[in-house]
PDB file of C-alpha atoms in Angstrom:
ATOM      1  CA  THR A   1       1.972 -16.439  -8.964  1.00  0.00           C
ATOM      2  CA  ALA A   2      -1.541 -14.942  -9.547  1.00  0.00           C
ATOM      3  CA  ILE A   3      -1.409 -16.249 -13.070  1.00  0.00           C
ATOM      4  CA  LYS A   4      -0.158 -19.740 -12.142  1.00  0.00           C
ATOM      5  CA  THR A   5      -2.885 -19.739  -9.406  1.00  0.00           C
ATOM      6  CA  PHE A   6      -5.519 -18.835 -12.148  1.00  0.00           C
ATOM      7  CA  GLN A   7      -4.145 -21.507 -14.517  1.00  0.00           C
ATOM      8  CA  THR A   8      -4.228 -24.237 -11.741  1.00  0.00           C
ATOM      9  CA  SER A   9      -7.770 -23.321 -10.805  1.00  0.00           C
ATOM     10  CA  ARG A  10      -8.844 -24.077 -14.580  1.00  0.00           C
ATOM     11  CA  LYS A  11      -6.784 -27.282 -14.486  1.00  0.00           C
ATOM     12  CA  SER A  12      -4.158 -25.904 -16.943  1.00  0.00           C
ATOM     13  CA  LYS A  13      -0.483 -26.330 -16.779  1.00  0.00           C
ATOM     14  CA  PRO A  14       0.807 -23.503 -14.494  1.00  0.00           C
ATOM     15  CA  THR A  15       3.471 -21.815 -16.657  1.00  0.00           C
ATOM     16  CA  GLY A  16       2.834 -18.230 -15.428  1.00  0.00           C
ATOM     17  CA  VAL A  17       2.283 -17.039 -19.154  1.00  0.00           C
ATOM     18  CA  LEU A  18      -1.427 -16.691 -20.254  1.00  0.00           C
ATOM     19  CA  ASN A  19      -2.059 -17.982 -23.573  1.00  0.00           C
ATOM     20  CA  PRO A  20      -4.885 -16.579 -25.698  1.00  0.00           C
ATOM     21  CA  GLN A  21      -7.714 -18.814 -24.498  1.00  0.00           C
ATOM     22  CA  GLU A  22      -6.696 -18.082 -20.993  1.00  0.00           C
ATOM     23  CA  ARG A  23      -6.651 -14.470 -21.503  1.00  0.00           C
ATOM     24  CA  GLU A  24     -10.184 -14.660 -22.518  1.00  0.00           C
ATOM     25  CA  GLN A  25     -11.227 -16.611 -19.731  1.00  0.00           C
ATOM     26  CA  LEU A  26      -9.568 -14.100 -17.358  1.00  0.00           C
ATOM     27  CA  ALA A  27     -11.316 -11.115 -19.113  1.00  0.00           C
ATOM     28  CA  ALA A  28     -14.575 -12.914 -18.963  1.00  0.00           C
ATOM     29  CA  SER A  29     -14.102 -13.655 -15.126  1.00  0.00           C
ATOM     30  CA  ALA A  30     -13.089  -9.850 -14.582  1.00  0.00           C
ATOM     31  CA  LYS A  31     -16.213  -8.749 -16.453  1.00  0.00           C
ATOM     32  CA  LYS A  32     -18.405 -10.770 -14.293  1.00  0.00           C
ATOM     33  CA  LEU A  33     -17.013  -9.430 -11.242  1.00  0.00           C
ATOM     34  CA  GLN A  34     -17.018  -6.008 -12.439  1.00  0.00           C
ATOM     35  CA  ALA A  35     -20.736  -6.417 -13.465  1.00  0.00           C
ATOM     36  CA  ALA A  36     -21.676  -7.515  -9.865  1.00  0.00           C
ATOM     37  CA  VAL A  37     -20.476  -4.402  -8.398  1.00  0.00           C
ATOM     38  CA  GLY A  38     -21.591  -2.185 -11.107  1.00  0.00           C
ATOM     39  CA  TRP A  39     -18.113  -1.015 -12.069  1.00  0.00           C
ATOM     40  CA  LYS A  40     -17.651   1.896 -14.040  1.00  0.00           C
ATOM     41  CA  LEU A  41     -15.322   4.833 -14.725  1.00  0.00           C
ATOM     42  CA  VAL A  42     -16.375   8.286 -13.451  1.00  0.00           C
ATOM     43  CA  GLY A  43     -15.009  11.548 -13.578  1.00  0.00           C
ATOM     44  CA  ASP A  44     -15.455  14.259 -10.913  1.00  0.00           C
ATOM     45  CA  PRO A  45     -16.329  17.491 -12.955  1.00  0.00           C
ATOM     46  CA  GLY A  46     -15.571  19.717  -9.821  1.00  0.00           C
ATOM     47  CA  THR A  47     -11.936  18.447  -9.586  1.00  0.00           C
ATOM     48  CA  GLY A  48     -11.133  16.738 -12.892  1.00  0.00           C
ATOM     49  CA  MET A  49     -10.310  13.390 -10.960  1.00  0.00           C
ATOM     50  CA  ARG A  50     -11.204  10.111 -12.329  1.00  0.00           C
ATOM     51  CA  THR A  51     -11.592   6.516 -10.896  1.00  0.00           C
ATOM     52  CA  GLY A  52     -13.220   3.324 -11.221  1.00  0.00           C
ATOM     53  CA  LEU A  53     -16.402   3.167  -9.058  1.00  0.00           C
ATOM     54  CA  PRO A  54     -18.565   0.220  -7.870  1.00  0.00           C
ATOM     55  CA  SER A  55     -21.573   2.066  -8.667  1.00  0.00           C
ATOM     56  CA  LYS A  56     -24.137  -0.820  -7.242  1.00  0.00           C
ATOM     57  CA  LEU A  57     -22.276  -0.510  -3.981  1.00  0.00           C
ATOM     58  CA  VAL A  58     -22.347   3.031  -3.472  1.00  0.00           C
ATOM     59  CA  PRO A  59     -25.573   4.661  -5.164  1.00  0.00           C
ATOM     60  CA  GLN A  60     -25.841   7.735  -3.205  1.00  0.00           C
ATOM     61  CA  HIS A  61     -23.479  10.746  -3.865  1.00  0.00           C
ATOM     62  CA  THR A  62     -23.035  14.237  -3.011  1.00  0.00           C
ATOM     63  CA  SER A  63     -20.763  16.930  -4.667  1.00  0.00           C
ATOM     64  CA  ASP A  64     -19.189  20.240  -4.060  1.00  0.00           C
ATOM     65  CA  ALA A  65     -16.327  22.357  -5.412  1.00  0.00           C
ATOM     66  CA  ASN A  66     -13.757  20.101  -3.541  1.00  0.00           C
ATOM     67  CA  GLY A  67     -14.796  16.668  -4.568  1.00  0.00           C
ATOM     68  CA  THR A  68     -17.553  13.904  -4.682  1.00  0.00           C
ATOM     69  CA  THR A  69     -18.572  11.379  -2.065  1.00  0.00           C
ATOM     70  CA  TRP A  70     -20.292   8.389  -2.730  1.00  0.00           C
ATOM     71  CA  ARG A  71     -21.942   6.098  -0.125  1.00  0.00           C
ATOM     72  CA  SER A  72     -24.016   2.910   0.366  1.00  0.00           C
ATOM     73  CA  ALA A  73     -27.494   3.160   1.623  1.00  0.00           C
ATOM     74  CA  SER A  74     -26.531   1.737   4.987  1.00  0.00           C
ATOM     75  CA  GLY A  75     -23.318   3.700   5.183  1.00  0.00           C
ATOM     76  CA  ALA A  76     -21.128   0.722   5.293  1.00  0.00           C
ATOM     77  CA  VAL A  77     -19.052   1.777   2.219  1.00  0.00           C
ATOM     78  CA  GLU A  78     -17.858   5.381   1.767  1.00  0.00           C
ATOM     79  CA  ILE A  79     -15.776   6.542  -1.365  1.00  0.00           C
ATOM     80  CA  SER A  80     -14.408  10.133  -1.581  1.00  0.00           C
ATOM     81  CA  LEU A  81     -12.503  11.961  -4.300  1.00  0.00           C
ATOM     82  CA  THR A  82     -11.401  15.318  -2.479  1.00  0.00           C
ATOM     83  CA  ARG A  83      -8.946  18.020  -3.272  1.00  0.00           C
ATOM     84  CA  ARG A  84      -7.055  20.108  -0.785  1.00  0.00           C
ATOM     85  CA  LYS A  85      -5.190  23.313  -1.770  1.00  0.00           C
ATOM     86  CA  GLN A  86      -2.507  24.765   0.723  1.00  0.00           C
ATOM     87  CA  ALA A  87       1.026  26.242   0.638  1.00  0.00           C
ATOM     88  CA  ASP A  88       3.712  24.040   1.696  1.00  0.00           C
ATOM     89  CA  LEU A  89       1.974  20.833   1.361  1.00  0.00           C
ATOM     90  CA  THR A  90       4.134  17.592   1.328  1.00  0.00           C
ATOM     91  CA  THR A  91       3.116  14.083   0.939  1.00  0.00           C
ATOM     92  CA  ALA A  92       5.120  13.424   4.266  1.00  0.00           C
ATOM     93  CA  LYS A  93       2.930  16.044   6.219  1.00  0.00           C
ATOM     94  CA  LEU A  94      -0.336  14.882   4.463  1.00  0.00           C
ATOM     95  CA  ALA A  95       0.440  11.114   5.424  1.00  0.00           C
ATOM     96  CA  ALA A  96       1.191  12.353   8.968  1.00  0.00           C
ATOM     97  CA  GLU A  97      -2.085  14.094   9.265  1.00  0.00           C
ATOM     98  CA  ALA A  98      -3.881  11.014   8.071  1.00  0.00           C
ATOM     99  CA  ARG A  99      -2.028   8.667  10.190  1.00  0.00           C
ATOM    100  CA  ALA A 100      -2.907  10.691  13.476  1.00  0.00           C
ATOM    101  CA  ALA A 101      -6.793  10.512  13.073  1.00  0.00           C
ATOM    102  CA  ALA A 102      -8.349   9.382  16.216  1.00  0.00           C
ATOM    103  CA  ASN A 103      -8.723   5.498  16.267  1.00  0.00           C
ATOM    104  CA  ARG A 104      -6.669   4.979  13.150  1.00  0.00           C
ATOM    105  CA  LYS A 105      -4.295   2.038  12.950  1.00  0.00           C
ATOM    106  CA  VAL A 106      -2.088   2.023   9.902  1.00  0.00           C
ATOM    107  CA  THR A 107      -1.158  -1.436   8.536  1.00  0.00           C
ATOM    108  CA  TYR A 108       0.376  -0.464   5.384  1.00  0.00           C
ATOM    109  CA  SER A 109       2.197   2.750   4.532  1.00  0.00           C
ATOM    110  CA  THR A 110       4.233   4.028   1.336  1.00  0.00           C
ATOM    111  CA  VAL A 111       5.306   7.709   1.114  1.00  0.00           C
ATOM    112  CA  LYS A 112       6.972   9.282  -1.860  1.00  0.00           C
ATOM    113  CA  PRO A 113       7.645  12.785  -2.925  1.00  0.00           C
ATOM    114  CA  ASP A 114       4.667  12.964  -5.310  1.00  0.00           C
ATOM    115  CA  PHE A 115       2.116  10.447  -3.778  1.00  0.00           C
ATOM    116  CA  PHE A 116       1.415   8.397  -0.742  1.00  0.00           C
ATOM    117  CA  VAL A 117      -0.871   5.324   0.181  1.00  0.00           C
ATOM    118  CA  LEU A 118      -1.817   4.258   3.547  1.00  0.00           C
ATOM    119  CA  SER A 119      -4.393   1.617   4.851  1.00  0.00           C
ATOM    120  CA  GLY A 120      -5.492   0.112   7.849  1.00  0.00           C
ATOM    121  CA  THR A 121      -8.524   0.337  10.315  1.00  0.00           C
ATOM    122  CA  ASP A 122     -10.201   3.440  11.361  1.00  0.00           C
ATOM    123  CA  GLY A 123     -12.047   2.394  14.381  1.00  0.00           C
ATOM    124  CA  ALA A 124     -14.199  -0.418  13.369  1.00  0.00           C
ATOM    125  CA  ARG A 125     -13.991   0.349   9.567  1.00  0.00           C
ATOM    126  CA  ASN A 126     -11.252  -0.250   7.236  1.00  0.00           C
ATOM    127  CA  PHE A 127      -9.765   2.253   5.225  1.00  0.00           C
ATOM    128  CA  TYR A 128      -7.443   3.080   2.087  1.00  0.00           C
ATOM    129  CA  LEU A 129      -6.296   6.496   1.348  1.00  0.00           C
ATOM    130  CA  ARG A 130      -4.114   7.446  -1.686  1.00  0.00           C
ATOM    131  CA  GLY A 131      -3.085  10.903  -2.167  1.00  0.00           C
ATOM    132  CA  GLN A 132      -1.335  12.585  -5.037  1.00  0.00           C
ATOM    133  CA  LEU A 133       0.410  15.876  -4.607  1.00  0.00           C
ATOM    134  CA  ARG A 134       1.300  18.594  -7.518  1.00  0.00           C
ATOM    135  CA  GLY A 135       2.398  21.864  -6.441  1.00  0.00           C
ATOM    136  CA  ASP A 136       0.257  23.279  -3.700  1.00  0.00           C
ATOM    137  CA  GLU A 137      -2.661  20.881  -4.314  1.00  0.00           C
ATOM    138  CA  ALA A 138      -3.226  17.445  -3.081  1.00  0.00           C
ATOM    139  CA  ARG A 139      -5.896  15.074  -4.739  1.00  0.00           C
ATOM    140  CA  LEU A 140      -7.035  12.362  -2.567  1.00  0.00           C
ATOM    141  CA  LEU A 141      -8.919   8.970  -3.101  1.00  0.00           C
ATOM    142  CA  THR A 142     -10.514   7.787   0.414  1.00  0.00           C
ATOM    143  CA  ILE A 143     -12.254   4.376   0.614  1.00  0.00           C
ATOM    144  CA  ARG A 144     -13.846   3.299   3.907  1.00  0.00           C
ATOM    145  CA  TYR A 145     -15.920   0.145   4.512  1.00  0.00           C
ATOM    146  CA  ASP A 146     -17.134  -2.136   7.193  1.00  0.00           C
ATOM    147  CA  ASP A 147     -15.496  -5.508   7.925  1.00  0.00           C
ATOM    148  CA  ALA A 148     -18.532  -7.359   6.888  1.00  0.00           C
ATOM    149  CA  GLY A 149     -17.887  -6.151   3.095  1.00  0.00           C
ATOM    150  CA  LYS A 150     -14.091  -6.871   3.338  1.00  0.00           C
ATOM    151  CA  ALA A 151     -14.239  -9.787   1.055  1.00  0.00           C
ATOM    152  CA  THR A 152     -16.095  -7.994  -1.684  1.00  0.00           C
ATOM    153  CA  MET A 153     -14.331  -4.476  -1.207  1.00  0.00           C
ATOM    154  CA  GLU A 154     -10.671  -5.593  -1.057  1.00  0.00           C
ATOM    155  CA  PRO A 155     -10.368  -6.392  -4.719  1.00  0.00           C
ATOM    156  CA  VAL A 156     -12.620  -3.541  -5.549  1.00  0.00           C
ATOM    157  CA  VAL A 157     -10.101  -1.099  -3.599  1.00  0.00           C
ATOM    158  CA  ILE A 158      -6.954  -2.541  -5.547  1.00  0.00           C
ATOM    159  CA  ALA A 159      -9.034  -1.764  -9.116  1.00  0.00           C
ATOM    160  CA  MET A 160      -9.977   1.607  -7.707  1.00  0.00           C
ATOM    161  CA  SER A 161      -6.561   2.646  -6.936  1.00  0.00           C
ATOM    162  CA  SER A 162      -5.166   1.421 -10.302  1.00  0.00           C
ATOM    163  CA  ALA A 163      -7.890   3.295 -11.888  1.00  0.00           C
ATOM    164  CA  PHE A 164      -7.320   6.467 -10.000  1.00  0.00           C
ATOM    165  CA  ASN A 165      -6.285   9.425 -12.393  1.00  0.00           C
ATOM    166  CA  PRO A 166      -5.778  12.470 -10.093  1.00  0.00           C
TER     167      PRO A 166
END
């Protein structure tokens, strides 16, 4: 469906399969969007986690042994890579704790034995949380952003989640 929509927007026949020229157009479009937010792959030296980061949107960062947090100057966007070590961790427990946060409304949730994803609103902000569990250690990607930035952040969140390498 997405490919057909792309083809229709380019006045091509909506086949659902990209030809070489359409692939180049799509790649060029993606590069333009990536450049607009300063997209780059980053690694967190303290935890070894990696993800894509919209560096122009979150230029400030702090780090410690448990992870790194990036923020926009206004605080409207916050992105964290964190790890948590604890005996008897399960994704179900981690997801339940995250759901129970004050003022949090979960609108999407999936919980599997080795990972979970939650998204929704956290008070007046949107949030996305992806966690990966291995043994007694959880590695988490948390993204929070104001509603005013939703149009920009929603595709960035999807790209970050896809690039997340715990």
